Coordinates of C-alpha atoms and ligand atoms in Angstrom, one line a residue:
M1295 CA -39.9 19.5 66.3
S1296 CA -39.5 18.0 62.9
T1297 CA -38.3 14.4 62.6
S1298 CA -37.7 14.7 58.9
L1299 CA -35.2 12.2 57.5
E1300 CA -33.9 11.3 61.0
L1301 CA -33.9 7.7 59.9
Q1302 CA -32.3 8.2 56.5
G1303 CA -30.2 5.2 55.5
K1304 CA -31.7 2.9 58.2
H1305 CA -33.4 -0.3 57.2
I1306 CA -36.0 -1.5 59.7
V1307 CA -37.7 -4.8 59.9
L1308 CA -41.1 -4.0 61.4
G1309 CA -42.7 -7.1 62.9
L1310 CA -46.4 -7.3 63.8
S1311 CA -47.7 -9.9 66.2
G1312 CA -51.4 -10.4 66.9
G1313 CA -53.3 -7.6 68.7
I1314 CA -55.8 -4.8 68.0
A1315 CA -52.9 -2.3 68.1
C1316 CA -52.0 -3.6 64.7
Y1317 CA -54.2 -0.9 63.2
K1318 CA -51.6 1.6 64.5
S1319 CA -48.8 -0.2 62.8
A1320 CA -50.0 1.2 59.4
E1321 CA -49.5 4.7 60.8
L1322 CA -46.1 3.6 62.2
V1323 CA -44.9 2.5 58.7
R1324 CA -45.9 5.9 57.5
E1325 CA -43.9 7.6 60.3
L1326 CA -40.8 5.5 59.7
V1327 CA -40.9 6.0 55.9
K1328 CA -41.5 9.8 56.4
A1329 CA -38.4 9.8 58.6
G1330 CA -36.4 8.3 55.7
A1331 CA -36.2 4.6 56.8
T1332 CA -36.8 1.7 54.5
V1333 CA -39.3 -0.6 56.2
Q1334 CA -39.7 -4.4 55.7
V1335 CA -42.9 -5.6 57.3
V1336 CA -43.1 -9.1 58.6
M1337 CA -46.4 -10.4 60.1
T1338 CA -47.4 -13.3 62.2
E1339 CA -50.5 -15.3 61.3
A1340 CA -52.4 -13.7 64.3
A1341 CA -51.4 -10.2 63.0
E1342 CA -53.1 -11.0 59.7
A1343 CA -56.3 -11.5 61.5
F1344 CA -56.2 -7.7 62.5
I1345 CA -54.8 -6.0 59.4
T1346 CA -54.0 -7.1 55.9
A1347 CA -50.6 -7.4 54.3
V1348 CA -52.0 -5.4 51.3
T1349 CA -52.3 -2.3 53.5
L1350 CA -48.8 -2.7 54.8
Q1351 CA -47.3 -3.4 51.4
A1352 CA -48.9 -0.3 50.0
L1353 CA -47.5 1.9 52.8
S1354 CA -44.0 0.3 53.0
N1355 CA -43.8 -0.1 49.2
R1356 CA -42.4 -3.6 49.7
P1357 CA -44.0 -7.0 49.7
V1358 CA -44.8 -8.2 53.2
Y1359 CA -43.4 -11.5 54.6
T1360 CA -45.7 -13.7 56.5
S1361 CA -44.2 -17.2 56.2
Q1362 CA -40.9 -18.9 56.7
W1363 CA -41.7 -21.0 53.7
D1364 CA -41.8 -18.0 51.4
A1365 CA -40.6 -19.2 48.0
R1366 CA -39.6 -15.7 46.8
E1367 CA -36.2 -16.0 48.5
P1368 CA -33.8 -17.8 46.2
N1369 CA -32.1 -19.6 49.1
N1370 CA -35.5 -20.0 50.9
M1371 CA -34.0 -18.5 54.0
A1372 CA -36.1 -15.4 54.6
H1373 CA -35.2 -15.5 58.3
I1374 CA -31.5 -15.2 57.6
N1375 CA -31.7 -12.7 54.7
L1376 CA -34.2 -10.3 56.4
S1377 CA -32.3 -10.1 59.7
R1378 CA -28.9 -9.6 57.9
E1379 CA -30.1 -6.6 56.1
A1380 CA -31.7 -4.8 59.1
D1381 CA -30.3 -2.1 61.2
A1382 CA -32.9 -3.0 63.8
V1383 CA -35.9 -5.2 64.3
L1384 CA -38.9 -3.5 65.9
I1385 CA -41.9 -5.6 67.0
A1386 CA -45.0 -3.4 67.2
P1387 CA -47.3 -4.6 68.5
A1388 CA -45.6 -7.2 70.6
S1389 CA -48.3 -9.4 72.1
A1390 CA -47.9 -11.2 75.5
D1391 CA -47.7 -14.5 73.6
F1392 CA -45.0 -13.2 71.3
M1393 CA -42.9 -11.9 74.2
A1394 CA -43.2 -15.4 75.8
K1395 CA -41.9 -16.9 72.6
L1396 CA -39.0 -14.5 72.5
V1397 CA -38.1 -15.4 76.0
Q1398 CA -38.1 -19.1 75.3
G1399 CA -36.2 -18.7 72.0
R1400 CA -38.9 -20.4 70.1
A1401 CA -38.8 -20.2 66.3
D1402 CA -42.0 -21.7 64.9
D1403 CA -43.0 -18.8 62.6
L1404 CA -41.0 -16.4 60.4
L1405 CA -41.0 -13.5 62.9
S1406 CA -39.8 -15.4 65.9
L1407 CA -37.4 -17.3 63.7
L1408 CA -35.8 -14.1 62.4
C1409 CA -35.5 -12.6 65.9
L1410 CA -33.6 -15.7 67.0
A1411 CA -31.5 -15.8 63.9
R1412 CA -30.5 -12.2 63.9
P1413 CA -26.9 -11.3 64.7
I1414 CA -27.3 -9.9 68.2
E1415 CA -24.3 -7.5 68.1
R1416 CA -25.3 -5.9 64.8
C1417 CA -29.1 -6.0 64.8
P1418 CA -30.8 -4.8 68.0
L1419 CA -34.3 -5.9 68.9
L1420 CA -36.9 -3.4 70.1
I1421 CA -40.4 -4.3 71.1
A1422 CA -43.5 -2.3 71.8
P1423 CA -45.7 -4.4 74.1
A1424 CA -49.5 -4.0 73.6
M1425 CA -52.0 -6.0 75.6
N1426 CA -54.8 -5.8 78.1
R1427 CA -53.7 -4.4 81.5
E1428 CA -54.2 -7.7 83.4
M1429 CA -52.1 -9.5 80.8
W1430 CA -49.4 -6.9 81.2
A1431 CA -49.5 -6.9 85.0
H1432 CA -49.5 -10.7 85.2
P1433 CA -46.3 -12.0 86.9
A1434 CA -45.6 -14.2 83.9
T1435 CA -45.5 -11.2 81.5
Q1436 CA -43.5 -9.1 84.0
R1437 CA -41.1 -12.0 84.3
N1438 CA -40.8 -12.2 80.5
A1439 CA -40.3 -8.4 80.2
A1440 CA -37.5 -8.5 82.8
Q1441 CA -35.9 -11.5 81.0
L1442 CA -36.1 -9.8 77.6
R1443 CA -34.4 -6.7 79.0
A1444 CA -31.7 -8.9 80.5
D1445 CA -31.3 -10.5 77.1
G1446 CA -30.6 -7.0 75.6
T1447 CA -34.0 -6.2 74.2
T1448 CA -35.2 -2.6 74.4
L1449 CA -38.8 -2.3 75.6
L1450 CA -40.7 0.8 74.3
G1451 CA -43.6 1.4 76.6
P1452 CA -46.3 0.3 77.1
D1453 CA -48.3 3.4 77.9
A1454 CA -51.2 3.7 80.3
G1455 CA -54.7 4.8 79.3
D1456 CA -57.9 3.6 77.6
Q1457 CA -57.7 0.1 76.2
A1458 CA -59.7 -1.4 73.3
C1459 CA -61.3 -3.8 75.7
G1460 CA -62.9 -0.8 77.6
E1461 CA -60.6 -1.1 80.6
I1462 CA -58.1 1.6 81.6
G1463 CA -54.5 0.8 82.7
D1464 CA -51.0 -0.1 81.5
G1465 CA -50.6 -2.0 78.3
R1466 CA -51.4 0.4 75.5
M1467 CA -49.0 0.4 72.6
L1468 CA -47.1 3.7 72.3
E1469 CA -48.5 6.0 69.6
P1470 CA -46.8 5.7 66.2
A1471 CA -45.2 9.1 66.5
D1472 CA -43.8 8.2 69.9
L1473 CA -42.4 4.9 68.6
A1474 CA -40.7 6.7 65.7
E1475 CA -39.2 9.2 68.2
E1476 CA -38.0 6.4 70.4
L1477 CA -36.4 4.6 67.4
I1478 CA -34.6 7.9 66.4
A1479 CA -33.4 8.3 70.0
F1480 CA -32.2 4.7 70.0
F1481 CA -29.8 5.3 67.2
Q1482 CA -28.2 8.4 68.8
P1483 CA -24.8 7.8 70.5
K1484 CA -25.1 7.5 74.2
R1485 CA -22.6 10.3 75.1
L1486 CA -24.3 11.3 78.3
A1487 CA -25.2 7.8 79.6
G1488 CA -26.0 7.9 83.3
Q1489 CA -25.6 11.7 83.6
R1490 CA -28.2 13.9 85.2
V1491 CA -28.9 17.0 83.2
L1492 CA -31.0 20.0 84.3
I1493 CA -32.2 22.5 81.7
T1494 CA -34.1 25.8 82.0
A1495 CA -36.0 26.9 78.9
G1496 CA -38.4 29.5 77.5
P1497 CA -39.2 33.0 78.7
T1498 CA -40.3 34.0 82.2
F1499 CA -43.5 36.0 82.9
E1500 CA -43.4 38.7 85.5
A1501 CA -46.8 39.7 86.6
I1502 CA -47.8 43.4 86.8
D1503 CA -51.4 42.6 87.8
P1504 CA -53.7 39.6 87.3
V1505 CA -54.0 40.3 83.5
R1506 CA -50.7 41.9 82.5
G1507 CA -47.1 41.1 82.7
I1508 CA -43.6 41.4 81.3
T1509 CA -42.2 38.6 79.1
N1510 CA -40.0 38.2 76.1
R1511 CA -40.0 36.5 72.7
S1512 CA -38.1 33.3 73.6
S1513 CA -40.0 30.3 72.3
G1514 CA -38.2 27.6 74.3
K1515 CA -37.4 25.6 71.2
M1516 CA -33.6 25.6 71.8
G1517 CA -34.0 24.4 75.4
F1518 CA -36.6 21.8 74.5
A1519 CA -34.3 20.5 71.6
L1520 CA -31.5 20.3 74.1
A1521 CA -33.7 18.3 76.6
R1522 CA -34.5 15.9 73.8
A1523 CA -30.9 15.6 72.6
A1524 CA -29.6 15.0 76.1
R1525 CA -32.2 12.3 76.7
E1526 CA -31.4 10.7 73.4
A1527 CA -27.8 10.7 74.5
G1528 CA -28.8 8.6 77.5
A1529 CA -29.1 11.3 80.2
Q1530 CA -31.7 11.6 82.8
V1531 CA -33.2 15.0 82.0
T1532 CA -35.1 17.5 84.1
L1533 CA -36.6 20.5 82.3
V1534 CA -37.8 23.6 84.1
A1535 CA -39.8 25.5 81.6
G1536 CA -41.3 29.0 81.6
P1537 CA -44.6 29.6 79.8
V1538 CA -44.3 28.0 76.3
A1539 CA -46.6 26.0 74.1
L1540 CA -44.3 23.1 73.4
P1541 CA -44.8 19.4 74.0
T1542 CA -42.5 17.7 76.5
P1543 CA -39.9 15.6 74.8
R1544 CA -40.3 11.9 75.5
G1545 CA -38.8 10.6 78.7
V1546 CA -38.0 14.1 80.1
M1547 CA -39.3 15.2 83.5
R1548 CA -40.8 18.7 83.3
T1549 CA -41.7 21.3 85.8
D1550 CA -43.6 24.4 84.6
V1551 CA -43.0 27.8 86.2
Q1552 CA -44.0 31.4 85.3
S1553 CA -41.7 33.9 87.0
A1554 CA -37.9 34.1 87.3
Q1555 CA -38.3 33.7 91.1
Q1556 CA -40.3 30.5 90.6
M1557 CA -37.7 29.2 88.2
H1558 CA -34.9 30.0 90.7
D1559 CA -36.9 28.3 93.5
A1560 CA -37.5 25.2 91.3
V1561 CA -33.8 25.0 90.1
L1562 CA -31.7 25.8 93.1
P1563 CA -32.7 22.9 95.4
M1564 CA -32.2 20.3 92.7
A1565 CA -29.2 21.7 90.9
G1566 CA -26.6 20.1 93.2
A1567 CA -28.0 16.6 92.4
H1568 CA -27.3 17.1 88.6
D1569 CA -24.0 16.7 86.7
V1570 CA -24.8 19.3 84.1
F1571 CA -26.9 22.5 84.2
I1572 CA -27.8 24.2 80.9
A1573 CA -29.5 27.6 81.3
T1574 CA -31.2 28.3 78.0
A1575 CA -34.1 30.2 79.5
A1576 CA -34.4 33.9 78.7
V1577 CA -35.0 35.0 82.3
A1578 CA -36.4 38.5 82.9
D1579 CA -33.7 40.7 84.5
W1580 CA -36.3 42.7 86.4
R1581 CA -39.8 42.2 87.8
P1582 CA -42.4 44.6 89.1
A1583 CA -41.6 45.1 92.8
A1584 CA -45.1 44.0 93.7
A1585 CA -47.8 42.5 91.5
H1586 CA -51.1 44.4 92.0
E1587 CA -53.9 42.2 93.4
H1588 CA -56.4 43.6 91.0
K1589 CA -56.3 45.0 87.4
I1590 CA -54.8 48.5 87.4
K1591 CA -57.4 50.8 86.0
K1592 CA -57.0 54.1 84.1
D1593 CA -57.6 56.9 86.6
G1594 CA -58.5 59.5 84.0
S1595 CA -55.4 61.6 84.7
G1596 CA -53.8 60.6 81.4
R1597 CA -50.7 59.5 83.4
P1598 CA -49.6 55.9 83.1
P1599 CA -49.0 54.2 86.5
A1600 CA -45.4 54.2 87.7
I1601 CA -44.2 50.6 88.0
E1602 CA -41.3 50.1 90.3
M1603 CA -38.9 47.3 89.2
V1604 CA -36.5 45.2 91.2
E1605 CA -33.8 42.8 90.0
N1606 CA -34.4 39.1 89.6
P1607 CA -32.0 36.5 91.1
D1608 CA -29.4 35.3 88.5
I1609 CA -30.2 31.6 88.4
L1610 CA -27.1 30.5 86.4
A1611 CA -24.7 32.5 88.6
A1612 CA -26.4 31.1 91.8
V1613 CA -26.0 27.5 90.5
A1614 CA -22.4 28.2 89.5
R1615 CA -21.7 29.4 93.1
L1616 CA -22.9 26.2 94.7
P1617 CA -20.2 24.4 96.7
K1618 CA -20.3 21.5 94.3
P1619 CA -21.8 23.0 91.1
P1620 CA -22.8 20.9 88.1
Y1621 CA -21.0 21.6 84.9
C1622 CA -22.7 24.9 84.0
V1623 CA -23.5 26.0 80.5
G1624 CA -25.0 29.5 79.9
F1625 CA -26.6 31.0 76.9
A1626 CA -26.0 34.6 75.7
A1627 CA -28.7 36.0 73.5
E1628 CA -27.3 39.2 72.0
S1629 CA -28.2 41.5 69.2
Q1630 CA -24.6 42.4 68.3
D1631 CA -20.9 41.9 69.3
L1632 CA -21.7 38.2 70.2
L1633 CA -18.1 37.1 70.9
A1634 CA -17.2 40.0 73.2
H1635 CA -20.5 39.8 75.1
A1636 CA -20.2 36.0 75.4
Q1637 CA -16.7 36.2 76.7
A1638 CA -17.6 38.8 79.3
K1639 CA -20.6 36.9 80.3
R1640 CA -18.6 33.7 80.9
L1641 CA -16.3 35.4 83.3
R1642 CA -19.1 37.4 85.0
K1643 CA -21.2 34.3 85.7
G1644 CA -18.2 32.1 86.6
V1645 CA -19.2 29.3 84.2
P1646 CA -17.0 27.1 82.0
L1647 CA -19.0 27.3 78.8
I1648 CA -21.2 30.1 77.3
V1649 CA -23.1 29.5 74.1
G1650 CA -23.8 32.7 72.2
N1651 CA -26.6 33.2 69.7
L1652 CA -28.2 36.2 68.1
G1653 CA -31.6 36.6 69.9
P1654 CA -33.6 38.5 67.4
A1655 CA -32.5 36.2 64.6
T1656 CA -33.4 33.0 66.4
F1657 CA -36.3 33.6 68.8
G1658 CA -39.2 31.5 67.6
Q1659 CA -37.2 30.1 64.6
D1660 CA -36.4 26.5 63.8
D1661 CA -32.8 27.3 62.9
N1662 CA -30.0 28.8 64.9
T1663 CA -26.2 29.4 64.8
L1664 CA -24.2 28.9 68.0
L1665 CA -20.9 30.3 69.2
L1666 CA -19.2 28.3 71.8
V1667 CA -16.9 30.2 74.2
D1668 CA -14.8 28.5 76.8
E1669 CA -11.4 29.1 78.5
H1670 CA -9.6 27.8 75.4
G1671 CA -11.3 30.1 72.9
H1672 CA -14.3 30.0 70.7
R1673 CA -15.8 27.9 68.0
E1674 CA -18.9 28.3 65.8
L1675 CA -21.5 25.7 65.2
P1676 CA -22.8 26.8 61.8
T1677 CA -26.5 27.4 61.0
A1678 CA -28.6 24.3 61.3
G1679 CA -31.9 23.1 62.8
K1680 CA -32.2 23.4 66.6
L1681 CA -32.3 19.7 67.2
A1682 CA -29.2 19.1 65.0
L1683 CA -27.4 21.9 66.9
A1684 CA -28.6 20.6 70.2
R1685 CA -27.1 17.1 69.4
E1686 CA -23.8 18.8 68.5
L1687 CA -23.8 20.8 71.7
V1688 CA -24.5 17.7 73.7
G1689 CA -21.4 16.1 72.1
E1690 CA -19.4 19.2 73.0
I1691 CA -20.6 19.2 76.6
A1692 CA -19.9 15.4 76.9
E1693 CA -16.3 16.0 75.7
R1694 CA -15.7 18.8 78.2
L1695 CA -17.3 16.7 81.0
K1696 CA -14.7 14.1 80.5
T1697 CA -11.8 16.5 81.0
S1698 CA -13.5 18.5 83.8
T1699 CA -14.0 15.4 86.1
Ligands
C5P2084 O1 -27.4 37.9 82.2 P1 -27.9 37.4 81.0 O2 -29.4 37.3 80.9 O3 -27.4 38.0 79.7 O4 -27.3 35.9 80.9 C1 -27.9 34.9 80.1 C2 -27.6 33.5 80.7 O5 -27.9 33.6 82.1 C3 -28.6 32.5 80.2 O6 -27.9 31.2 80.3 C4 -29.8 32.6 81.1 O7 -30.5 31.4 81.2 C5 -29.1 32.8 82.5 N1 -29.8 33.7 83.4 C6 -30.3 33.1 84.6 N2 -31.0 33.9 85.5 C7 -31.2 35.2 85.2 C8 -30.7 35.8 84.0 C9 -30.0 35.0 83.1 O8 -30.1 31.9 84.8 N3 -31.8 36.0 86.1

């Protein structure tokens, strides 16, 4: 999914404290600039031991600040000026020492000084911890992390995995692309805060024999975009995906399935524990009555084998029939007469909202056009990227959720 210009108009102060993860901060500057942000880099003295200001100036296209005594500022108050201009301060990497400093409100270098001096209401602080696993696990650091959260700081990561010291565990800084995605998510309105959202996505695969099967051209992109958009909006998201080659959006819990029956069996037991169910999956209507154990061979007669088909369970209709169903949103992928088909489908499935789209025009594409059909009528969301549409649809669902509860 493209993150192009998602940070357009945002001014980010990117602070580097000392740690080997500083080498990734160069890439992070590139990611943020690529996403349209302007980036002002501020480094601590320890960070300068790992990466030069020259590199970061070249990538950010701005002189880097390293000292609170920087004479370039006419009023000599870099800490005030920098924090007043910023839409957010992101510290990446945030060392254990720097976290401790933030907790104590110390201000003996430019970066900690500007964090303390920033207007808390207007200029949020996000930090990406990066340190050895023992340092991260130490009660002092855990205490500091908890205190920082309580003070309103957003912690991004850390990740688990290989560490520069050769050990393996928690404490790796998130990858630059992940940090950029988290920052983009941070700026999205939290319209679904605290809601639990369940989404099906992709095609299903109905086996004929061990090497063949029936599937369709759904790419899963719309469902994955919705999972990302719902999570960005503050929801706890579960994604049940058919066979697709897409990365899991950050922070989303994913279960992979193959067939419609497996998708049904994964969804039904957990649907009741969700507030919203969005069925974007292109579920096969029928499956072979029985999958052959071995590959079906040509028998020389010239006649293809007869494959008996049976109907698959309708997952969306089954969820909508639960005693206490979540707010159900269905998709209608049609090739013509979108409005009429979508209206009929809404009634047949017994769901409050159906989202129509033209299947052949959108399968596998990055763009889509959506037609929202509910009890009050219909409304088109004009052609746009799937993520942009997903965010709009999340807003529409959030509005309807307010009035349905
Ligand atoms: O019945 P039809 O496939 O046209 O309906 C499409 C909607 O129903 C989509 O939201 C799709 O995810 C859902 N569906 C389902 N289980 C099926 C068939 C469709 O959940 N077996």
